[in-house]
XYZ file of C-alpha atoms in Angstrom:
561
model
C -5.024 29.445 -89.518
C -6.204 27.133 -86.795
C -7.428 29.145 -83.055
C -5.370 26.399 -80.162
C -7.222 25.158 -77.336
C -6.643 26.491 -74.586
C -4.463 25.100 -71.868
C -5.706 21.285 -70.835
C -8.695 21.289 -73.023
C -7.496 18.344 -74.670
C -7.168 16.132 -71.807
C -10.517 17.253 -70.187
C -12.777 15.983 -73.193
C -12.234 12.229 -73.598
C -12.299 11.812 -69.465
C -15.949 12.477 -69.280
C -17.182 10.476 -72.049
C -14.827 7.740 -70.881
C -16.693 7.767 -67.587
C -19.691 7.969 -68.302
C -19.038 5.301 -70.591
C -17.485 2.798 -67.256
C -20.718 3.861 -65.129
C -22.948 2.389 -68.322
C -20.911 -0.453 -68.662
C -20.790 -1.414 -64.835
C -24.349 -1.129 -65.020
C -24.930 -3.360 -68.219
C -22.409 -5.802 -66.032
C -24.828 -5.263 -63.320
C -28.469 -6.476 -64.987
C -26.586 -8.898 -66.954
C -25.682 -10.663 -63.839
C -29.128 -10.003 -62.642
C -30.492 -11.316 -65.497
C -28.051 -14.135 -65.006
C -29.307 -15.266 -61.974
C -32.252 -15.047 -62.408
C -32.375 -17.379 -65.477
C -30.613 -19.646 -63.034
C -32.496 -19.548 -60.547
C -35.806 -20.126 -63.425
C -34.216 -23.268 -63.924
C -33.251 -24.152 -60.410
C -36.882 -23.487 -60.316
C -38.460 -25.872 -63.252
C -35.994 -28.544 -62.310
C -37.371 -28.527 -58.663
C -41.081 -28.705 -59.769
C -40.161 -31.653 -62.537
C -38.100 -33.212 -59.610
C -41.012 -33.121 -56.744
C -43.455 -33.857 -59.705
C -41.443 -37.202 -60.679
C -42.302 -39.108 -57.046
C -45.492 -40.545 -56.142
C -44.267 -41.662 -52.437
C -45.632 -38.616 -50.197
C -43.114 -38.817 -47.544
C -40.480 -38.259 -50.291
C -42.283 -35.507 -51.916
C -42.276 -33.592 -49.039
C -38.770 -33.581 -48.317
C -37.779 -32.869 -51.889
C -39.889 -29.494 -51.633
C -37.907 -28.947 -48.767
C -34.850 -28.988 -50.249
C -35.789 -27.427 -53.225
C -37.048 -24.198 -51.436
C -33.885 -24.088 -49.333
C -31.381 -24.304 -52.170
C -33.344 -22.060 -54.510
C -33.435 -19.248 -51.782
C -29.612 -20.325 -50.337
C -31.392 -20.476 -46.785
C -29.707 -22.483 -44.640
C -32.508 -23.845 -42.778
C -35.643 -25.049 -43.673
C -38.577 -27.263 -43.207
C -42.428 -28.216 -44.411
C -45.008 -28.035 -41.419
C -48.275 -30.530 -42.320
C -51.524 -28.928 -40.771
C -54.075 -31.326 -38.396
C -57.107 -31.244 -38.199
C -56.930 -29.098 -35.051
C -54.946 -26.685 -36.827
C -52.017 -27.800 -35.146
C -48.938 -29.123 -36.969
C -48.962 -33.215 -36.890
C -45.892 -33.632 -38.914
C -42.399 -31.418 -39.171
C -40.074 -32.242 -41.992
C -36.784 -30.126 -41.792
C -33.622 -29.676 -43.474
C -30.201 -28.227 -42.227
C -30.703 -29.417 -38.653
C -28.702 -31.866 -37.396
C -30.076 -34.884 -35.928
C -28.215 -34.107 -32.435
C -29.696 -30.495 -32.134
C -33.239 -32.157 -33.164
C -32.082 -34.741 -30.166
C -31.517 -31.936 -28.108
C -34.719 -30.115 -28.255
C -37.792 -31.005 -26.047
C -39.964 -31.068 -28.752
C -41.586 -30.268 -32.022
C -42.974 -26.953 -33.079
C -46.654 -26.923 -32.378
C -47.830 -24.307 -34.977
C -47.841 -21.689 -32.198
C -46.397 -18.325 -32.417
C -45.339 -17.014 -36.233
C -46.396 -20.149 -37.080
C -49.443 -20.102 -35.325
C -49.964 -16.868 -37.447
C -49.160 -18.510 -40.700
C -51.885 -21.041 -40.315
C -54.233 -18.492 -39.211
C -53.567 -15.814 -41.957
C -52.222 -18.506 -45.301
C -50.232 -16.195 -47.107
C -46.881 -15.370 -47.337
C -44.628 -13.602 -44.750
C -41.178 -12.267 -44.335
C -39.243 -10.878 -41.168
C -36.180 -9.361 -40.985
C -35.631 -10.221 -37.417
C -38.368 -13.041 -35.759
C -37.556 -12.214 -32.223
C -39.139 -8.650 -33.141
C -42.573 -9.698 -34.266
C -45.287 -9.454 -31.516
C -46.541 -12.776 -32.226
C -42.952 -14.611 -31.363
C -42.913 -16.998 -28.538
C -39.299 -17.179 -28.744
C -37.343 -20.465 -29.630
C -37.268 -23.985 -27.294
C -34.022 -24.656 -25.163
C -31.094 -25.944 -27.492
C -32.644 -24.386 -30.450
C -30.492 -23.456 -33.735
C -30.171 -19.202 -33.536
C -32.590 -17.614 -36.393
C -33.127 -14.283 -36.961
C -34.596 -13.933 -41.272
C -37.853 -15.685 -41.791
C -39.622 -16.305 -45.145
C -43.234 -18.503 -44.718
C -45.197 -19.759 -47.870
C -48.378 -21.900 -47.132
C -48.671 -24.624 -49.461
C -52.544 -25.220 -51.113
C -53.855 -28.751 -52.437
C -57.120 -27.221 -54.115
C -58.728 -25.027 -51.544
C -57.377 -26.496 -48.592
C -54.365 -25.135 -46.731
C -51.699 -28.789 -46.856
C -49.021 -26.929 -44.647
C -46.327 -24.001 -44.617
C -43.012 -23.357 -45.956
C -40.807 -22.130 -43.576
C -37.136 -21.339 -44.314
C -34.666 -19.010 -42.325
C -31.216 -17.506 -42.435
C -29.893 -17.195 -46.020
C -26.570 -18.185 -45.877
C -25.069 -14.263 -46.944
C -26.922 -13.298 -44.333
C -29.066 -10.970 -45.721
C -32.697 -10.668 -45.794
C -35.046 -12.712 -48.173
C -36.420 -10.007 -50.701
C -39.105 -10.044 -52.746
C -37.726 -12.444 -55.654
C -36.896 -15.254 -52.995
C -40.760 -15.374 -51.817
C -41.800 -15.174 -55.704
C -39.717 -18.253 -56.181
C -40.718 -20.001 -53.079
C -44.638 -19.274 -54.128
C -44.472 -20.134 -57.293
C -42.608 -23.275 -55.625
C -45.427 -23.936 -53.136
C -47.899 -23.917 -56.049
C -46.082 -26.888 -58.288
C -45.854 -28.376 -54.617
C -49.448 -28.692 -54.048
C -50.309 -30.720 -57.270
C -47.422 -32.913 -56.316
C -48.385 -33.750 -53.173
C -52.060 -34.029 -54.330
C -51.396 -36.737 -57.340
C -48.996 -38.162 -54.676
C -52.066 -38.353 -52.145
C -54.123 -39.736 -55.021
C -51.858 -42.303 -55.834
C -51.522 -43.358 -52.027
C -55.141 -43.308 -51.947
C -55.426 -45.645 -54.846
C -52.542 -48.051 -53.288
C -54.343 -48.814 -50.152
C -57.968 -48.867 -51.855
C -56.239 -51.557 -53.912
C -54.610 -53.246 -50.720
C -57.561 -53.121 -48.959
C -59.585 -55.006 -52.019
C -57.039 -58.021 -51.550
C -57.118 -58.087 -48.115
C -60.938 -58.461 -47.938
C -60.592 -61.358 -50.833
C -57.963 -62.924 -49.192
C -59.401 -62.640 -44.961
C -62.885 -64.723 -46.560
C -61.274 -66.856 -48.797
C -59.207 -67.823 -45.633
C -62.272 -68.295 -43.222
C -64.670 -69.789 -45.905
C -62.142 -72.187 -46.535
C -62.115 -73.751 -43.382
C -58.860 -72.164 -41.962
C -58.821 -71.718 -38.364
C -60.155 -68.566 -37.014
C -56.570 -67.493 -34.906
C -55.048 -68.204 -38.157
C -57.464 -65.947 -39.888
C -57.109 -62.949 -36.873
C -52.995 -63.350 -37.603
C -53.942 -62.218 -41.603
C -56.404 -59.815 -40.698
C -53.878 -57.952 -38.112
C -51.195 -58.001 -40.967
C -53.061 -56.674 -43.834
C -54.340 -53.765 -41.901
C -50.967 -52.699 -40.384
C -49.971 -52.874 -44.592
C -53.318 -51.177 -45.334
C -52.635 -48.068 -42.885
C -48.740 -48.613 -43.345
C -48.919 -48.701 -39.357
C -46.223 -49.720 -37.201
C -48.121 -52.021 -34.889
C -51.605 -53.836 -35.459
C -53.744 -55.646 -32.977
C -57.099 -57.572 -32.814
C -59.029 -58.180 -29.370
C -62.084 -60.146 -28.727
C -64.433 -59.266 -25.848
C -64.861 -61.309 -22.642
C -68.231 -59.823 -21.955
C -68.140 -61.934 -18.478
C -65.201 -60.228 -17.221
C -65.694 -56.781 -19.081
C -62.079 -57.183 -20.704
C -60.780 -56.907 -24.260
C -57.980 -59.421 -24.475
C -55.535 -59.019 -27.734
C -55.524 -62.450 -29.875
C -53.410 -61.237 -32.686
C -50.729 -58.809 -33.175
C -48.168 -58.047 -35.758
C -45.632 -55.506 -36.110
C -43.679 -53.197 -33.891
C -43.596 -54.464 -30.293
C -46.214 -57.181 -30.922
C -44.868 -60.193 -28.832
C -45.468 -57.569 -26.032
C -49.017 -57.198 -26.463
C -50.418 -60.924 -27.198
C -52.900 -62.077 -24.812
C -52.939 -58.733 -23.138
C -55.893 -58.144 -21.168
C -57.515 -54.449 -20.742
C -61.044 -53.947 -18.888
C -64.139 -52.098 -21.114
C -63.795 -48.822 -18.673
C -61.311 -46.044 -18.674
C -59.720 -47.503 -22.525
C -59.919 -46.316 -25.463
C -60.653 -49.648 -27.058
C -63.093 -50.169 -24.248
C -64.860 -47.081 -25.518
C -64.735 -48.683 -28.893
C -66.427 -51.529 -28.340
C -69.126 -49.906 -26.347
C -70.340 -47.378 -28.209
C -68.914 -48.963 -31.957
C -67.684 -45.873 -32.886
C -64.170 -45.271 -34.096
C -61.655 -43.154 -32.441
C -58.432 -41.950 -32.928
C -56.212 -40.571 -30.515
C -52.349 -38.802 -30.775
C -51.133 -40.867 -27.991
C -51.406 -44.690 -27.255
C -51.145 -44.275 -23.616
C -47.720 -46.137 -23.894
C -44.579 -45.004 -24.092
C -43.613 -47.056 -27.357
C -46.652 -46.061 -29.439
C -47.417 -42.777 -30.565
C -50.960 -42.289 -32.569
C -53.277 -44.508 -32.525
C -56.497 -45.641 -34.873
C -59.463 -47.896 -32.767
C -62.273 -49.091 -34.983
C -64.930 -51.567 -34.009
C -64.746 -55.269 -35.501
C -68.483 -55.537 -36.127
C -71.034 -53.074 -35.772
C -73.187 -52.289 -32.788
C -74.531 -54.740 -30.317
C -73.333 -57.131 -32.458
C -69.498 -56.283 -31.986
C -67.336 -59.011 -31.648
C -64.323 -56.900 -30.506
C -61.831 -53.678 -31.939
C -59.232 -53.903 -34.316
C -56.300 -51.268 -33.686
C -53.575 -49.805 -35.761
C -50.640 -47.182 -34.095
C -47.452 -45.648 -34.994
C -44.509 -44.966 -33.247
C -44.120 -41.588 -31.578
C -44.150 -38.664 -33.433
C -45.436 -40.334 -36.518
C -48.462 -38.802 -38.191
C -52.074 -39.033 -37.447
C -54.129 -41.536 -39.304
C -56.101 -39.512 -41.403
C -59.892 -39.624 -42.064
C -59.366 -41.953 -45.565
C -57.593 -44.180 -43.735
C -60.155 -44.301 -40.639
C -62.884 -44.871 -43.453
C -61.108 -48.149 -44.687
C -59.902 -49.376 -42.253
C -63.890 -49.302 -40.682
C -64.965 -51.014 -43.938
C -62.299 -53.999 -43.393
C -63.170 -54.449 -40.113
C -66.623 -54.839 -40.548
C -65.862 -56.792 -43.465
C -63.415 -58.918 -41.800
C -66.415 -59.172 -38.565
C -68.874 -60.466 -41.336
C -66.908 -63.228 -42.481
C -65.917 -64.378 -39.026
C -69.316 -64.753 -38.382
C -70.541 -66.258 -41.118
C -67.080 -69.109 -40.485
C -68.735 -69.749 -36.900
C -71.676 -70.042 -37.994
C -70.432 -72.869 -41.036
C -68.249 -74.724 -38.227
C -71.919 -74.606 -36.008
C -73.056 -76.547 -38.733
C -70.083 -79.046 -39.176
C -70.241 -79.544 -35.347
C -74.049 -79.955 -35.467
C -73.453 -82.877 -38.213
C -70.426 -84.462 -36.270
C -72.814 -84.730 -32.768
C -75.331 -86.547 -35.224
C -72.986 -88.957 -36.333
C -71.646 -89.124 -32.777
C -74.811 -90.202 -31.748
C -75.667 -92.579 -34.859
C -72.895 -94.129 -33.502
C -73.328 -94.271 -29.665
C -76.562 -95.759 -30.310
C -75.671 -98.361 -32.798
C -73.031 -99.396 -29.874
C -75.506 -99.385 -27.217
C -78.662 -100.867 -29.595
C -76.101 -103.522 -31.052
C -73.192 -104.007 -30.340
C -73.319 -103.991 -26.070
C -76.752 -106.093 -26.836
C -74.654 -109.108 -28.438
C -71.921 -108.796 -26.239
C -74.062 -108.891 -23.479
C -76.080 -112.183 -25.192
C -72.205 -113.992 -25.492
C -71.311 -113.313 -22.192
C -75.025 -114.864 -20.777
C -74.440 -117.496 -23.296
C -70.445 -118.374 -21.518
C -72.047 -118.062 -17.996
C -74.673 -121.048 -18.490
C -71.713 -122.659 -20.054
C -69.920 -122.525 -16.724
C -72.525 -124.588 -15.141
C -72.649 -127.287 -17.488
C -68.972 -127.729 -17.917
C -67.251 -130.422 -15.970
C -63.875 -129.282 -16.566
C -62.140 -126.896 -14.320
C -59.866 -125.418 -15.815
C -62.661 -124.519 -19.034
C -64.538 -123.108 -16.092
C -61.860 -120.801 -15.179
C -61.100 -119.799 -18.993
C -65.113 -119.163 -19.396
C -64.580 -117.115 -16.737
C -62.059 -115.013 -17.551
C -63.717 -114.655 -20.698
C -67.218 -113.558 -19.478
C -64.828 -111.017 -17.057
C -63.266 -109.818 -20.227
C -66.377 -109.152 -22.019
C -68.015 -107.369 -18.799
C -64.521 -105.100 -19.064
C -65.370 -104.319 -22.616
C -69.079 -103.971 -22.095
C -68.199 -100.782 -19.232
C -65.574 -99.091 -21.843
C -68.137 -99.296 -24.459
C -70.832 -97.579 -22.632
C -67.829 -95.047 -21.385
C -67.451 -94.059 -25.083
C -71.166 -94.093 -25.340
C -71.154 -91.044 -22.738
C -67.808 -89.242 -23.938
C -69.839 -89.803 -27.383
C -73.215 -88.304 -26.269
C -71.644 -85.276 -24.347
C -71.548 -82.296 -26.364
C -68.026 -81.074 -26.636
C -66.897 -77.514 -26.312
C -64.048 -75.131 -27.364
C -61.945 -76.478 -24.352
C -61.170 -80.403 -24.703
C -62.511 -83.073 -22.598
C -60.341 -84.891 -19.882
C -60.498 -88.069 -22.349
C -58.854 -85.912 -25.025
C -56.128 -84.347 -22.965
C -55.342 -87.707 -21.665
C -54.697 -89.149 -25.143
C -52.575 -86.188 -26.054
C -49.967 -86.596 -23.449
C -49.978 -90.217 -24.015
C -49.463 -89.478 -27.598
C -47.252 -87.237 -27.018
C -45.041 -89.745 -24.587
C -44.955 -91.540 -27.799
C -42.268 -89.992 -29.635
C -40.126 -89.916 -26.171
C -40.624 -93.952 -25.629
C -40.099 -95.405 -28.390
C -43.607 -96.862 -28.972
C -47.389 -95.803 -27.850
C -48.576 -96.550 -24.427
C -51.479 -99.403 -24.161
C -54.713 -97.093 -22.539
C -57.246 -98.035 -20.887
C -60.115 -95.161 -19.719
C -62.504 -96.234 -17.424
C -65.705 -94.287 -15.845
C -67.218 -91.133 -16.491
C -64.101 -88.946 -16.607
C -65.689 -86.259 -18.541
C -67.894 -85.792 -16.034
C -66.914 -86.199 -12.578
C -63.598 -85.549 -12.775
C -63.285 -81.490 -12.170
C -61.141 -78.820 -13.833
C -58.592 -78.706 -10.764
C -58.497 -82.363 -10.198
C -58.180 -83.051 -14.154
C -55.504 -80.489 -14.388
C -53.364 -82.049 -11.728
C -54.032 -85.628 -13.262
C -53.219 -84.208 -16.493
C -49.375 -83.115 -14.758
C -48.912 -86.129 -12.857
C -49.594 -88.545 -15.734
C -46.959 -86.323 -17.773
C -44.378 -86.577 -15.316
C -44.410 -90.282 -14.519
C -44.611 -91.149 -18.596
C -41.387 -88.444 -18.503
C -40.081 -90.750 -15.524
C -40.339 -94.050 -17.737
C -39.061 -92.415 -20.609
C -35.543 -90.979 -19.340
C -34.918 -93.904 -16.875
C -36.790 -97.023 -17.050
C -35.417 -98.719 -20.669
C -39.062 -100.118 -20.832
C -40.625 -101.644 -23.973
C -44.383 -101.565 -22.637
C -45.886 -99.162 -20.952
C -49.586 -99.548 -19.693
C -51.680 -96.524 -18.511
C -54.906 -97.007 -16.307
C -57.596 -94.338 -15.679
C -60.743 -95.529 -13.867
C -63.092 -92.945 -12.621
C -65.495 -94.880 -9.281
C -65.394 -93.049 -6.154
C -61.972 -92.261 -6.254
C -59.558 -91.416 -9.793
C -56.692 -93.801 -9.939
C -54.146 -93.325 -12.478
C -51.638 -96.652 -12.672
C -48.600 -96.458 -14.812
C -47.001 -99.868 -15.222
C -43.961 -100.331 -17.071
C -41.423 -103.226 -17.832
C -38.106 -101.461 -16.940
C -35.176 -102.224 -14.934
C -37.109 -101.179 -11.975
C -36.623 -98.752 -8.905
C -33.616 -100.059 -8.104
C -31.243 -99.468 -10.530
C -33.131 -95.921 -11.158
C -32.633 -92.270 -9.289
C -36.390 -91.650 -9.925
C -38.084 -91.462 -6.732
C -35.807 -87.960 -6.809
C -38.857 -86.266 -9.349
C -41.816 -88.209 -7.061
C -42.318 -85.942 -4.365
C -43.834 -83.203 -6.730
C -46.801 -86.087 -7.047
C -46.893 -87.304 -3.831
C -47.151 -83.619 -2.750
C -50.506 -83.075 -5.792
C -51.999 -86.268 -4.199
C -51.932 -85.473 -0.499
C -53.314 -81.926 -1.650
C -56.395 -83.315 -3.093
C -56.633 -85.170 0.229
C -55.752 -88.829 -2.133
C -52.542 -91.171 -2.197
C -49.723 -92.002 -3.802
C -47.487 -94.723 -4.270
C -44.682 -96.573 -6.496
C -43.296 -99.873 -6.197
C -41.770 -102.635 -8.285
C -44.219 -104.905 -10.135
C -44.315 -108.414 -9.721
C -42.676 -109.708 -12.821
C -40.208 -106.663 -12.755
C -40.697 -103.204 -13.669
C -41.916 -100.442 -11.988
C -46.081 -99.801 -10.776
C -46.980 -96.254 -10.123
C -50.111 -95.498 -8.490
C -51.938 -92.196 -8.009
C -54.984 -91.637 -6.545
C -57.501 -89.184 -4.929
C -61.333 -88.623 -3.953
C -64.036 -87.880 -6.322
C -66.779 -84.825 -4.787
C -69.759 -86.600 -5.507
């Protein structure tokens, strides 16, 4: 006989089993989720480090830690601060802003405030609410709102590369203490990235910088000209320091200025042939004291930092060599500084040892020069000299007139050619320097005319012209002669064209052509410009048809004795 439950017993006893049963089950749901995620988020995690592991380009290592930390954490901003030496931060790599609210902002973060605080104590921190802690300087105008904070620093050996900084997780909830395991752990495979990818950087430019030097003195020692040579130096160190702009100048030591002879890169047309005096400039400083120095602002507007180094050492400096960025780039570091000193001295040697090679090739070119001024002079103006004695007792003897007169003209021909020989016996004997001699300038515009005519000018220089003639007068001779061979050239249809240039007490240039002539010609239009150079040298000037057609220009002014 079986005792019945009493009333509702049955019901009561499979309930409680049934929920305790649910709660266990929830909770199994629960850690199996956990556990879920968090093998997810292992992998997120070992796919970031093989991903930032797999790049050996710096400035794409660092963003890809960037975005790793923000997706494994689901913060919805983030960004990698690099430390300077000054402890401040000289580069800001971010993620989630948009490039009009980084537009929008007056500037970078400087490393002050919590971030200050993160470079000052290197180790991890997390804020529920930024605006509360008593370090906060508050945000810039136009900033993006952010209240959660979670701040790794980032090691390369013993030395503190930067911070992690990432902010608002995109639930809105706090970062706990699993998101700044992940982002540590993160940092850590981040700092032998960026280390192998500083390496290999390293290596690069060492590597650049061994061609460069091969290629700067196989340049000068083969005989290639020395603004040539400054073009390839400029180049390989802007690729050397992956600059944006590189310059060389030379010092004027008589005018205390540094004047810039090459450039290449960024904004270099605007810097050619720019002249800046020793005092109150960096590069001034540079030169004076041959010590390098690097600054975080060019002084201009369109440059940002800035690497001077000496090209040469001490007294014996020839001028600086100069590499920037643009604004807001980093700062050249110290391994660049150190290479970029080495090339420039390099680059210093081997332009000195050029000049000193072309010293000798101009010392063996003034020997033959005078070999051959005195084998004119010794020989050649000796027998001329005996003919033309020789025709003039002829003249005496002869009974013929008209073989009088041809004598004549030939004993006047030989006295003409005696005076421009001993004229190239003084251009020959007159040491030449870097700027070239009237004769020289004289022949390139007429050479130049060439092309324009048709056919080469006959010349004829006569007198000293390398010497007497000064830099202002020879410059204006130099224009006039230009224009009137541009005159015959565009208007007179001539087929000869003969220039004069006799140096006595006065210059005279005559231009003789065989053209149509003035008349039939709009040319005394361009004249005035050298009527106006002669009567300001106190000379004259004058044009007029020749006597068997053609047109005679004249021009002609004093000579300071």
């Amino acid at each position: 006989m079986s005792i019945p439950n009493p009333p509702g017993e049955d019901r009561a006893r499979p309930v409680l089993p049934q929920l305790r049963l649910d709660d266990l089950l929830t909770e199994l749901q629960s850690r199996l989720a956990t556990v879920l995620t968090t093998r997810d988020r292992m992998h997120g995690l070992l796919e970031a480090i093989v991903s930032i592991g797999g790049d050996l380009d710096l400035a794409t290592v660092l963003r890809s830690i960037v975005e790793a930390a923000t997706t494994l954490v689901d913060a919805r901003y983030g960004a990698l601060g690099v430390i300077g030496e000054n402890d401040g931060l000289v580069q800001f790599i971010t993620v989630g802003v948009t490039q009009e609210q980084i537009d929008a902002l007056d500037h970078w973060p400087h490393g002050l405030g919590i971030l200050g605080l993160l470079i000052k104590q290197p180790r991890p921190i997390r804020l529920a609410d930024l605006s509360k802690h008593p370090e906060s300087y508050g945000f810039p105008a136009n900033h993006p709102p952010m209240r959660r904070f979670l701040g790794v620093p980032i090691r390369v050996r013993e030395e503190v590369f930067g911070n992690l900084y990432l902010t608002e997780k995109a639930d809105g909830e706090e970062f706990d203490d699993e998101d700044e395991s992940v982002v540590s752990a993160l940092a850590a495979a981040a700092g032998v990235a960026i280390e192998n990818a500083r390496l290999y950087q390293e290596a690069r430019r060492r590597e650049r910088w061994l061609e460069a030097n091969a290629e700067v003195s196989t340049a000068l020692l083969s005989g290639t000209e020395p603004d040539e040579v400054l073009h390839l130096v400029v180049r390989r160190a802007r690729e050397i320091c992956d600059a944006e702009l590189a310059t060389v100048a030379l010092a004027h030591e008589a005018t205390e200025e540094l004047e810039v002879r090459a450039a290449d890169g960024r904004h270099a047309d605007e810097f050619r042939h720019l002249r800046t005096p020793f005092d109150d400039t960096l590069a001034g400083r540079v030169y004076r004291t041959g010590t390098s120095l690097a600054s975080l602002d060019a002084g201009d507007e369109a440059l940002g930092p800035v690497l001077v180094v000496p090209l040469g050492a001490g007294t014996a400096a020839r001028g600086v060599l100069s590499v920037a960025n643009a604004p807001g780039e980093v700062p050249f570091a110290e391994p660049v500084r150190r290479l970029l000193e080495t090339f420039a001295a390099q680059a210093a040697i081997a332009l000195e040892l050029a000049e000193r090679r072309r010293d000798v090739e101009r010392l063996v070119v003034f020997e033959d020069r005078d070999r051959i001024a005195k084998d004119l002079h010794d020989t050649v103006i000796q027998r001329l000299f005996a003919i033309a004695m020789t025709l003039m007792s002829a003249i005496k003897i002869t009974k013929k007139p008209d073989v009088a007169v041809r004598v004549q003209r030939a004993v006047d021909d030989l006295d003409d050619t005696i005076r421009q020989i001993r004229s190239t016996i003084f251009a020959l004997q007159t040491s030449a320097d870097d700027e070239p001699a009237l004769r020289a300038r004289l022949f390139g515009v007429i050479d130049g005319a060439g092309e324009s005519l048709g056919f080469a000018p006959a010349v004829r220089l006569d007198g000293l012209l390398d010497t007497v003639v000064d830099e202002a007068t020879g410059d204006h001779l130099i224009a006039v002669l230009r224009e009137a061979l541009s005159n015959v050239a565009r208007h007179a249809h001539a087929s000869r064209v003969d220039v004069t240039v006799a140096a006595g007490s006065d210059l005279l240039l005559r231009v003789a052509d065989d053209g149509v002539g003035l008349g039939a010609t709009s040319r005394r239009s361009g004249l005035a410009n050298l009527d106006d150079r002669a009567r300001r040298l106190g000379g004259t000037f004058d044009v007029r048809s020749g006597e068997t057609g053609g047109t005679v220009l004249e021009w002609r002014v004093p000579l300071t004795s």
